[in-house]
Amino acid sequence: MNPPITDLAGQIGQWTQQLQERQQQLDAEYNRLQTFRNDYDALEKTLMTLPDETTRSAMIPIGKLAFMPGKLIHTNEITVYLGDQYYAERSAKQALGILDRRRQVVDENIRLLEARRNGLQAKSEAVGQAGFPSADLG
């Protein structure tokens, strides 16, 4: 016995909604990874120029609302977050190496996410053209 047309239409509607929700989740994750990528690019520029001088003038924060002029000293010594509340003091060159490895991980995650987004887009187009789902969400 064939299911009524309304049941099939309802299932297609639910599946389309699930596709849209999954697309929004992937878009949010993509934006988060792109933000990481942009932050790493900005950090790289800073790390490249920071050790050019042994001291550097800066506005030092005092509390949440106040700043005062000060100096950064030992600008070739960078404290790097290793994870799980562990930090290590590294040179700017070593910190650039760590940054490069982290950026490679983000780039790989962006590449994988783009492939998932493209696959989801293909599923969405298949639903739009054929009117029924061809595979599960992934």
PDB file of N, CA and C in Angstrom, residues 60-68:
ATOM      1  N   ILE A  60      49.755  49.891  27.716  1.00  0.00           N
ATOM      2  CA  ILE A  60      49.584  48.757  28.612  1.00  0.00           C
ATOM      3  C   ILE A  60      48.248  48.906  29.348  1.00  0.00           C
ATOM      4  N   PRO A  61      47.393  47.864  29.306  1.00  0.00           N
ATOM      5  CA  PRO A  61      46.096  47.962  30.000  1.00  0.00           C
ATOM      6  C   PRO A  61      46.260  47.910  31.516  1.00  0.00           C
ATOM      7  N   ILE A  62      45.520  48.786  32.175  1.00  0.00           N
ATOM      8  CA  ILE A  62      45.450  48.793  33.635  1.00  0.00           C
ATOM      9  C   ILE A  62      43.966  48.695  33.972  1.00  0.00           C
ATOM     10  N   GLY A  63      43.515  47.535  34.298  1.00  0.00           N
ATOM     11  CA  GLY A  63      42.088  47.329  34.521  1.00  0.00           C
ATOM     12  C   GLY A  63      41.366  47.195  33.194  1.00  0.00           C
ATOM     13  N   LYS A  64      40.035  47.347  33.249  1.00  0.00           N
ATOM     14  CA  LYS A  64      39.222  47.153  32.058  1.00  0.00           C
ATOM     15  C   LYS A  64      39.123  48.402  31.194  1.00  0.00           C
ATOM     16  N   LEU A  65      39.294  49.576  31.783  1.00  0.00           N
ATOM     17  CA  LEU A  65      39.030  50.805  31.053  1.00  0.00           C
ATOM     18  C   LEU A  65      40.232  51.720  30.872  1.00  0.00           C
ATOM     19  N   ALA A  66      41.327  51.449  31.524  1.00  0.00           N
ATOM     20  CA  ALA A  66      42.444  52.388  31.490  1.00  0.00           C
ATOM     21  C   ALA A  66      43.675  51.768  30.832  1.00  0.00           C
ATOM     22  N   PHE A  67      44.429  52.629  30.143  1.00  0.00           N
ATOM     23  CA  PHE A  67      45.701  52.253  29.536  1.00  0.00           C
ATOM     24  C   PHE A  67      46.731  53.297  29.921  1.00  0.00           C
ATOM     25  N   MET A  68      47.982  52.882  29.951  1.00  0.00           N
ATOM     26  CA  MET A  68      49.058  53.838  30.180  1.00  0.00           C
ATOM     27  C   MET A  68      50.238  53.468  29.297  1.00  0.00           C
TER      28      MET A  68
END
